[in-house]
Structures are given as C-alpha cells and as structure tokens.
CSV table of C-alpha atoms in Angstrom, one decimal:
chain,number,residue,atom,x,y,z
O,18,UNK,CA,79.9,86.0,111.1
O,19,UNK,CA,76.3,86.5,112.3
O,20,UNK,CA,75.3,89.3,114.6
O,21,UNK,CA,74.8,86.7,117.4
O,22,UNK,CA,78.3,85.3,116.8
O,23,UNK,CA,79.8,88.8,116.7
O,24,UNK,CA,78.1,89.7,120.0
O,25,UNK,CA,79.3,86.6,121.7
O,26,UNK,CA,82.9,87.0,120.4
O,27,UNK,CA,83.3,90.4,122.0
O,28,UNK,CA,81.0,90.0,125.0
O,29,UNK,CA,83.7,90.1,127.6
O,30,UNK,CA,85.3,93.2,126.1
O,31,UNK,CA,81.9,94.9,125.8
O,32,UNK,CA,81.2,94.2,129.5
O,33,UNK,CA,84.3,96.2,130.3
O,34,UNK,CA,83.1,99.7,131.2
O,35,UNK,CA,85.9,101.4,129.3
O,36,UNK,CA,84.8,99.9,126.0
O,37,UNK,CA,81.1,99.0,126.1
O,38,UNK,CA,78.9,98.5,123.1
O,39,UNK,CA,79.6,101.9,121.6
O,40,UNK,CA,83.3,101.4,122.0
O,41,UNK,CA,83.2,98.0,120.3
O,42,UNK,CA,81.4,99.6,117.3
O,43,UNK,CA,84.1,102.2,117.1
O,44,UNK,CA,86.7,99.5,117.1
O,45,UNK,CA,84.9,97.7,114.3
O,46,UNK,CA,85.1,100.8,112.2
O,47,UNK,CA,88.7,101.6,113.0
O,48,UNK,CA,91.7,101.5,110.7
O,49,UNK,CA,95.2,100.9,112.1
O,50,UNK,CA,98.6,100.6,110.5
O,51,UNK,CA,101.3,98.4,112.0
O,52,UNK,CA,104.7,99.0,110.6
O,53,UNK,CA,106.9,96.0,111.1
O,54,UNK,CA,105.5,92.6,112.0
O,55,UNK,CA,108.3,91.0,114.0
O,56,UNK,CA,108.2,90.5,117.8
O,57,UNK,CA,106.2,93.6,118.9
O,58,UNK,CA,104.4,94.0,115.6
O,59,UNK,CA,103.0,90.5,115.6
O,60,UNK,CA,101.9,90.8,119.2
O,61,UNK,CA,100.2,94.1,118.5
O,62,UNK,CA,98.5,92.6,115.4
O,63,UNK,CA,97.3,89.6,117.4
O,64,UNK,CA,95.9,91.6,120.3
O,65,UNK,CA,94.1,94.2,118.1
O,66,UNK,CA,92.7,91.6,115.7
O,67,UNK,CA,91.3,89.7,118.7
O,68,UNK,CA,89.9,92.9,120.1
O,69,UNK,CA,87.9,93.5,116.9
O,70,UNK,CA,89.7,96.4,115.2
O,71,UNK,CA,88.1,96.5,111.8
O,72,UNK,CA,91.0,97.0,109.5
O,73,UNK,CA,94.7,96.3,110.1
O,74,UNK,CA,97.2,97.3,107.5
O,75,UNK,CA,100.4,95.3,108.2
O,76,UNK,CA,103.6,96.6,106.5
O,77,UNK,CA,106.7,94.4,106.8
O,78,UNK,CA,109.8,93.9,104.5
O,79,UNK,CA,111.0,90.6,106.1
O,80,UNK,CA,110.3,86.9,106.0
O,81,UNK,CA,109.8,84.3,108.7
O,82,UNK,CA,112.8,82.3,110.0
O,83,UNK,CA,113.0,79.7,112.7
O,84,UNK,CA,114.8,82.1,115.1
O,85,UNK,CA,111.6,84.3,115.0
O,86,UNK,CA,109.4,81.6,116.6
O,87,UNK,CA,110.6,82.2,120.1
O,88,UNK,CA,108.9,85.6,120.3
O,89,UNK,CA,106.9,86.3,117.2
O,90,UNK,CA,103.4,85.1,118.1
O,91,UNK,CA,101.7,84.9,114.7
O,92,UNK,CA,104.1,82.5,113.0
O,93,UNK,CA,104.8,78.7,113.1
O,94,UNK,CA,107.3,76.2,111.8
O,95,UNK,CA,105.5,75.9,108.4
O,96,UNK,CA,105.8,79.6,107.8
O,97,UNK,CA,109.5,79.5,108.6
O,98,UNK,CA,110.1,76.4,106.3
O,99,UNK,CA,108.3,78.2,103.5
O,100,UNK,CA,110.1,81.6,104.2
O,101,UNK,CA,106.8,83.3,104.0
O,102,UNK,CA,106.8,87.1,104.2
O,103,UNK,CA,105.8,88.1,107.7
O,104,UNK,CA,102.9,90.3,106.5
O,105,UNK,CA,101.4,87.4,104.5
O,106,UNK,CA,101.8,84.9,107.3
O,107,UNK,CA,100.3,87.3,109.8
O,108,UNK,CA,97.3,87.9,107.6
O,109,UNK,CA,96.7,84.2,107.1
O,110,UNK,CA,96.9,83.5,110.9
O,111,UNK,CA,94.6,86.4,111.7
O,112,UNK,CA,92.1,85.2,109.2
O,113,UNK,CA,92.0,81.8,110.9
O,114,UNK,CA,91.0,83.2,114.3
O,115,UNK,CA,89.1,86.3,113.3
O,116,UNK,CA,87.6,86.2,109.7
O,117,UNK,CA,85.4,89.2,110.6
O,118,UNK,CA,88.1,91.8,110.2
O,119,UNK,CA,90.1,93.0,107.2
O,120,UNK,CA,93.8,92.5,107.1
O,121,UNK,CA,95.8,94.2,104.4
O,122,UNK,CA,99.3,92.7,104.2
O,123,UNK,CA,101.9,94.8,102.4
O,124,UNK,CA,105.3,93.2,101.8
O,125,UNK,CA,107.5,96.4,101.5
O,126,UNK,CA,110.1,98.5,103.2
O,127,UNK,CA,108.6,101.8,104.4
O,128,UNK,CA,110.6,104.6,102.8
O,129,UNK,CA,110.2,108.3,102.1
O,130,UNK,CA,109.0,107.5,98.6
O,131,UNK,CA,106.1,105.2,99.7
O,132,UNK,CA,105.2,106.3,103.2
O,133,UNK,CA,102.4,108.6,102.2
O,134,UNK,CA,100.7,105.9,100.1
O,135,UNK,CA,101.2,103.1,102.6
O,136,UNK,CA,100.0,105.0,105.7
O,137,UNK,CA,97.2,107.0,104.1
O,138,UNK,CA,93.7,106.9,105.7
O,139,UNK,CA,94.6,105.3,109.1
O,140,UNK,CA,93.6,106.6,112.5
O,141,UNK,CA,96.8,105.5,114.3
O,142,UNK,CA,100.2,104.1,113.4
O,143,UNK,CA,101.9,101.5,115.5
O,144,UNK,CA,105.7,100.9,115.6
O,145,UNK,CA,106.8,97.3,115.2
O,146,UNK,CA,110.1,98.2,113.6
O,147,UNK,CA,113.7,97.4,114.6
O,148,UNK,CA,115.5,100.6,113.6
O,149,UNK,CA,115.4,104.3,114.4
O,150,UNK,CA,115.7,105.3,110.8
O,151,UNK,CA,112.1,104.0,110.2
O,152,UNK,CA,110.9,105.4,113.5
O,153,UNK,CA,112.1,108.9,112.6
O,154,UNK,CA,110.3,108.5,109.3
O,155,UNK,CA,107.1,107.5,111.1
O,156,UNK,CA,107.5,110.4,113.4
O,157,UNK,CA,107.9,112.9,110.5
O,158,UNK,CA,104.9,111.5,108.7
O,159,UNK,CA,102.7,111.4,111.8
O,160,UNK,CA,103.6,114.9,113.0
O,161,UNK,CA,103.2,116.4,109.5
O,162,UNK,CA,99.8,114.8,109.0
O,163,UNK,CA,98.5,115.0,112.6
O,164,UNK,CA,98.2,111.2,112.9
O,165,UNK,CA,98.8,109.6,116.4
O,166,UNK,CA,101.5,107.0,116.6
O,167,UNK,CA,103.0,104.8,119.3
O,168,UNK,CA,106.7,104.0,119.6
O,169,UNK,CA,107.6,100.6,121.0
O,170,UNK,CA,110.8,98.7,121.3
O,171,UNK,CA,112.3,95.7,123.1
O,172,UNK,CA,115.8,94.2,123.5
O,173,UNK,CA,117.2,91.9,126.1
O,174,UNK,CA,114.8,92.1,129.0
O,175,UNK,CA,114.0,95.7,128.4
O,176,UNK,CA,110.9,97.2,126.8
O,177,UNK,CA,109.9,100.8,126.1
O,178,UNK,CA,106.9,102.6,124.7
O,179,UNK,CA,105.6,106.1,124.2
O,180,UNK,CA,102.4,107.7,122.7
O,181,UNK,CA,102.9,110.6,120.3
O,182,UNK,CA,99.8,112.8,119.8
O,183,UNK,CA,100.9,115.5,117.3
O,184,UNK,CA,100.1,119.0,118.6
O,185,UNK,CA,99.4,117.6,122.1
O,186,UNK,CA,102.5,115.7,123.3
O,187,UNK,CA,106.2,115.5,122.7
O,188,UNK,CA,107.3,113.7,119.5
O,189,UNK,CA,110.1,111.2,119.2
O,190,UNK,CA,112.6,113.9,118.2
O,191,UNK,CA,111.7,115.9,121.4
O,192,UNK,CA,112.9,113.0,123.5
O,193,UNK,CA,115.6,111.7,121.2
O,194,UNK,CA,116.9,114.5,118.9
O,195,UNK,CA,119.3,112.0,117.3
O,196,UNK,CA,119.4,108.2,117.0
O,197,UNK,CA,121.3,106.5,119.8
O,198,UNK,CA,125.1,106.5,119.0
O,199,UNK,CA,128.0,104.3,119.9
O,200,UNK,CA,127.6,100.7,121.1
O,201,UNK,CA,123.9,99.9,121.0
O,202,UNK,CA,122.5,96.6,122.0
O,203,UNK,CA,120.3,94.8,119.5
O,204,UNK,CA,118.4,91.5,119.4
O,205,UNK,CA,121.4,90.0,117.7
O,206,UNK,CA,123.9,91.0,120.4
O,207,UNK,CA,121.8,91.0,123.5
O,208,UNK,CA,119.0,88.6,122.6
O,209,UNK,CA,115.4,89.4,123.7
O,210,UNK,CA,112.9,87.9,126.1
O,211,UNK,CA,109.4,87.3,124.7
O,212,UNK,CA,108.0,88.6,128.0
O,213,UNK,CA,109.6,92.0,127.4
O,214,UNK,CA,108.1,92.1,123.9
O,215,UNK,CA,104.7,91.1,125.1
O,216,UNK,CA,104.7,93.6,128.0
O,217,UNK,CA,105.3,96.7,125.8
O,218,UNK,CA,103.0,95.3,123.1
O,219,UNK,CA,100.2,94.9,125.6
O,220,UNK,CA,100.6,98.4,126.9
O,221,UNK,CA,100.7,99.8,123.4
O,222,UNK,CA,97.7,97.8,122.3
O,223,UNK,CA,95.7,99.1,125.3
O,224,UNK,CA,96.7,102.7,124.5
O,225,UNK,CA,95.5,102.1,121.0
O,226,UNK,CA,92.1,100.9,122.3
O,227,UNK,CA,91.8,104.0,124.5
O,228,UNK,CA,92.4,106.3,121.5
O,229,UNK,CA,90.0,104.4,119.2
O,230,UNK,CA,87.1,104.3,121.6
O,231,UNK,CA,87.4,108.0,122.4
O,232,UNK,CA,89.1,107.7,125.8
O,233,UNK,CA,92.0,110.0,124.9
O,234,UNK,CA,92.0,111.5,128.5
O,235,UNK,CA,93.1,108.1,129.7
O,236,UNK,CA,96.2,108.0,127.5
O,237,UNK,CA,99.6,107.8,129.1
O,238,UNK,CA,101.8,110.9,128.6
O,239,UNK,CA,105.2,109.4,129.5
O,240,UNK,CA,108.0,107.5,127.9
O,241,UNK,CA,107.6,104.2,129.9
O,242,UNK,CA,110.3,101.6,130.2
O,243,UNK,CA,110.7,98.5,132.2
O,244,UNK,CA,113.3,95.7,132.6
O,245,UNK,CA,111.3,92.6,133.3
O,246,UNK,CA,114.4,90.7,134.6
O,247,UNK,CA,115.6,93.3,137.1
O,248,UNK,CA,112.1,94.8,137.8
O,249,UNK,CA,113.4,98.3,137.2
O,250,UNK,CA,111.0,100.7,135.6
O,251,UNK,CA,111.0,104.4,134.8
O,252,UNK,CA,108.8,107.1,133.3
O,253,UNK,CA,109.9,110.3,131.5
O,254,UNK,CA,107.3,113.0,131.0
O,255,UNK,CA,106.3,113.4,127.3
O,256,UNK,CA,103.3,115.6,127.8
O,257,UNK,CA,104.7,118.7,126.1
O,258,UNK,CA,106.9,119.4,123.1
O,259,UNK,CA,110.5,120.6,123.5
O,260,UNK,CA,110.6,124.3,122.5
O,261,UNK,CA,113.5,123.7,120.2
O,262,UNK,CA,112.3,120.5,118.6
O,263,UNK,CA,113.1,120.6,114.9
O,264,UNK,CA,110.2,118.3,114.0
O,265,UNK,CA,107.0,119.2,115.8
O,266,UNK,CA,108.0,122.8,116.6
O,267,UNK,CA,110.3,123.7,113.7
O,268,UNK,CA,108.3,121.6,111.1
O,269,UNK,CA,111.6,120.3,109.6
O,270,UNK,CA,110.8,116.9,108.3
O,271,UNK,CA,114.2,115.8,107.2
O,272,UNK,CA,113.5,112.1,107.3
O,273,UNK,CA,110.3,112.4,105.2
O,274,UNK,CA,112.2,114.5,102.6
O,275,UNK,CA,115.1,112.0,102.4
O,276,UNK,CA,116.1,110.7,99.0
O,277,UNK,CA,116.9,107.0,99.1
O,278,UNK,CA,118.0,105.1,102.2
O,279,UNK,CA,121.2,103.4,103.2
O,280,UNK,CA,121.6,99.6,103.5
O,281,UNK,CA,120.3,98.4,106.8
O,282,UNK,CA,121.6,95.6,109.0
O,283,UNK,CA,118.6,93.7,110.1
O,284,UNK,CA,117.8,93.0,113.7
O,285,UNK,CA,118.6,89.4,114.7
O,286,UNK,CA,120.9,88.4,111.9
O,287,UNK,CA,124.0,89.2,110.0
O,288,UNK,CA,122.4,90.8,107.0
O,289,UNK,CA,122.2,93.7,104.6
O,290,UNK,CA,119.2,94.9,102.7
O,291,UNK,CA,119.5,96.0,99.1
O,292,UNK,CA,116.9,98.5,97.9
O,293,UNK,CA,115.9,98.1,94.3
O,294,UNK,CA,112.4,99.4,93.4
O,295,UNK,CA,112.5,99.6,89.6
O,296,UNK,CA,113.5,95.9,88.9
O,297,UNK,CA,110.5,93.6,88.8
O,298,UNK,CA,111.7,90.0,89.2
O,299,UNK,CA,110.3,86.9,87.4
O,300,UNK,CA,111.0,84.2,89.9
O,301,UNK,CA,110.7,81.3,87.4
O,302,UNK,CA,113.3,82.9,85.0
O,303,UNK,CA,115.5,84.0,87.9
O,304,UNK,CA,115.5,80.5,89.4
O,305,UNK,CA,116.6,78.9,86.1
O,306,UNK,CA,119.4,81.5,85.8
O,307,UNK,CA,120.7,80.9,89.4
O,308,UNK,CA,120.4,77.1,89.4
O,309,UNK,CA,123.9,76.7,87.9
O,310,UNK,CA,125.4,78.8,90.8
O,311,UNK,CA,123.8,77.2,93.9
O,312,UNK,CA,120.7,75.9,95.5
O,313,UNK,CA,117.6,78.0,94.7
O,314,UNK,CA,113.9,77.8,95.5
O,315,UNK,CA,110.9,80.1,95.4
O,316,UNK,CA,107.2,80.6,96.1
O,317,UNK,CA,105.0,83.4,94.9
O,318,UNK,CA,106.4,85.7,97.5
O,319,UNK,CA,110.1,85.2,97.9
O,320,UNK,CA,113.0,83.5,96.1
O,321,UNK,CA,115.9,82.1,98.2
O,322,UNK,CA,119.4,81.5,96.7
O,323,UNK,CA,122.4,80.0,98.5
O,324,UNK,CA,126.0,80.8,97.5
O,325,UNK,CA,128.2,79.9,100.4
O,326,UNK,CA,128.7,81.5,102.8
O,327,UNK,CA,125.9,83.8,101.7
O,328,UNK,CA,122.1,83.5,101.5
O,329,UNK,CA,120.1,85.8,99.3
O,330,UNK,CA,116.3,86.4,99.7
O,331,UNK,CA,114.8,88.2,96.7
O,332,UNK,CA,111.4,89.9,96.6
O,333,UNK,CA,109.3,90.5,93.5
O,334,UNK,CA,110.1,94.2,93.5
O,335,UNK,CA,113.8,93.6,93.2
O,336,UNK,CA,114.5,94.2,96.9
O,337,UNK,CA,116.9,91.7,98.5
O,338,UNK,CA,118.3,90.7,101.9
O,339,UNK,CA,121.8,89.3,101.8
O,340,UNK,CA,122.6,87.2,104.8
O,341,UNK,CA,126.1,86.4,105.9
O,342,UNK,CA,127.6,89.9,105.8
O,343,UNK,CA,127.2,93.4,107.2
O,344,UNK,CA,129.4,94.9,104.5
O,345,UNK,CA,127.2,96.8,102.1
O,346,UNK,CA,129.9,96.6,99.4
O,347,UNK,CA,130.0,92.8,99.6
O,348,UNK,CA,126.2,92.7,99.5
O,349,UNK,CA,126.0,95.1,96.5
O,350,UNK,CA,128.6,93.0,94.7
O,351,UNK,CA,126.7,89.8,95.2
O,352,UNK,CA,123.5,91.4,94.1
O,353,UNK,CA,125.1,92.9,90.9
O,354,UNK,CA,126.7,89.5,90.1
O,355,UNK,CA,123.6,87.4,90.4
O,356,UNK,CA,120.7,89.7,89.9
O,357,UNK,CA,122.1,92.7,87.9
O,358,UNK,CA,123.9,96.0,88.4
C-alpha cells in the first residue's frame, strides 16, 4: 500500500478529532490480541482491522459451521463447507480487505499452559470467548501482567461489556467473584441476535481505540449492559477494585495456576472438547485408519469424521471436538476408540 493509498483509506477516521493523524499512527503500531473469533470476536476483528490496528493476534479453538453465518461477520458459506478454523478464515478475510495490517491466526485453546506465550507482547486483550473459565484466565493473566482487557458477551438480545485496567479499575472477579451458577442461558438455549453482538462489539472496539490513541480519560468505567429487544439498559460502577477481591487485591491467580482444564460444552452446539496436547496427528494416516468406520475428510487444518450419531473434528495437535453429546465420558470413550487412549 502506497503512502497515498494509506492516507486515503483512513482519511475519514483521521478527520475525527479524537483520532487525528497522530492517533492513526499509534493505531498502525498497535498490537492487539482477540481471544475467541466467534460472534463478538469476529466483529471486533473486522472493526479493528478496518480501523488500521497494525497487528491482530486472533486466537480461536473452533471451526466455521453454517449456524455461525447468521452473526459471525468474517465468514461465508465456503468457509463453513470447508470447516476452516475460525482464526484462519478470519485472517484470510481481513487480508482481502486490508492487506496493510498483520494478522496472526492461532488455532488453539487458550489454557494456563500456553496463555503467557500466546498473549505476550500485546497492548490490550479483547474477549470474544463463550465461557467464563477462559474469561477468568484472561482476567488472571491481565491483572498479573498489568495488561488492559475488555470483557464482552452476548446471548439472546442482551449484550454486556466492561473495561478492566489493572491497578485502576475493578477486575472481573471484583464484579463476579464466581462464575454464574444454576440455569444459565447460552446461545444454544436462548439463541442470539446479531444486533446484540454488534452493539457490544462496537462499544468494545471504540474503547480499544480510545486506549490505543492515548485517550484513557475517555474510557468507560462501568459494566454496561443492554437488551436491544426490550431497550432496557443498565450500568454498574467498576471504577474501583473491591477491597476483598482475591485477584486484583489478594493477587491470588487461581485460574492462571490451574493444571489442565475440564471438558467444555461449546456455545451453540451439543459438543464436548477433548484436550490432547502431546499427540500430533498425521491427517493422511488418520483418514486412512478411520475410513473403515465412517465418512472422513480433511484439509490441512482439520479432520472431520462421522460415526452416527456423533461427529468428530480433530485438530493437528490432537485436540478434538465431539459433536452429539455433552457427556465427557462418552466423548472420551469415542476419542480413545478412534484416535487413541
């Protein structure tokens, strides 16, 4: 991209007084991590890439399905047909509309064992995840290392977001000392409107720009939520830490110190994830082995195998998503039978 093309691309954003030429240069030098590239994550990635954020590190463990296309902006029918990992598909789409920025796609599940490596060197971390286990891990890492992060979530017609500035505001544990318990709505049970997703993603993206251009004084210091269907909104102050917070006051990073993680039921489908990190998979050999047991296909990123009523998606590092059950024992049994114990 020539200097003239660069100036023209961002001309309307530079005209905005809050950004300006100096702010645009700061965005070009910025490094941002987006953890999870589903609905909110893909909207965040698209907005920030179009804004000229210089480097986006997109971390996602999942692959594109047709049910994603209603709300996940960076994907299309071809991505779903190929079962492309979301991080890879997102990087390809971003390259097509803004080749001037660097996108680093990482197909992985963020865990205590890899979080330091995968989130190193970024200025801000954005939450595009679908579970509180990962959010608490993000919170632990961010607070321990003094890295700002932004919590976002959407389900049904409801969206929520909060900025966390370690040492300056409340952290996630201040507001939610424990993960929500009992009957909790998910995308699978309550569905989700793409407008709710885009609302909170737009707010979080704007907060990201404020931070990156040095306008920290403009950052919101509340937990903001809104139901786009009923028009109800609320804000809860998050400008100060809770005195008895175990994370940002007590410096107890229990999620960061965790050894291993449980099987996770994925948002939006009846599935269990199997964590296997010491089992590199040769897809060509595995396909030949599985062909006698059911339909199988693969590309360089994922292998899919069908054994009615289950569907297994296998990744090169040995991780798998078993669709058709929420029983971890059933999933583990299928994995052991067809991949190995």
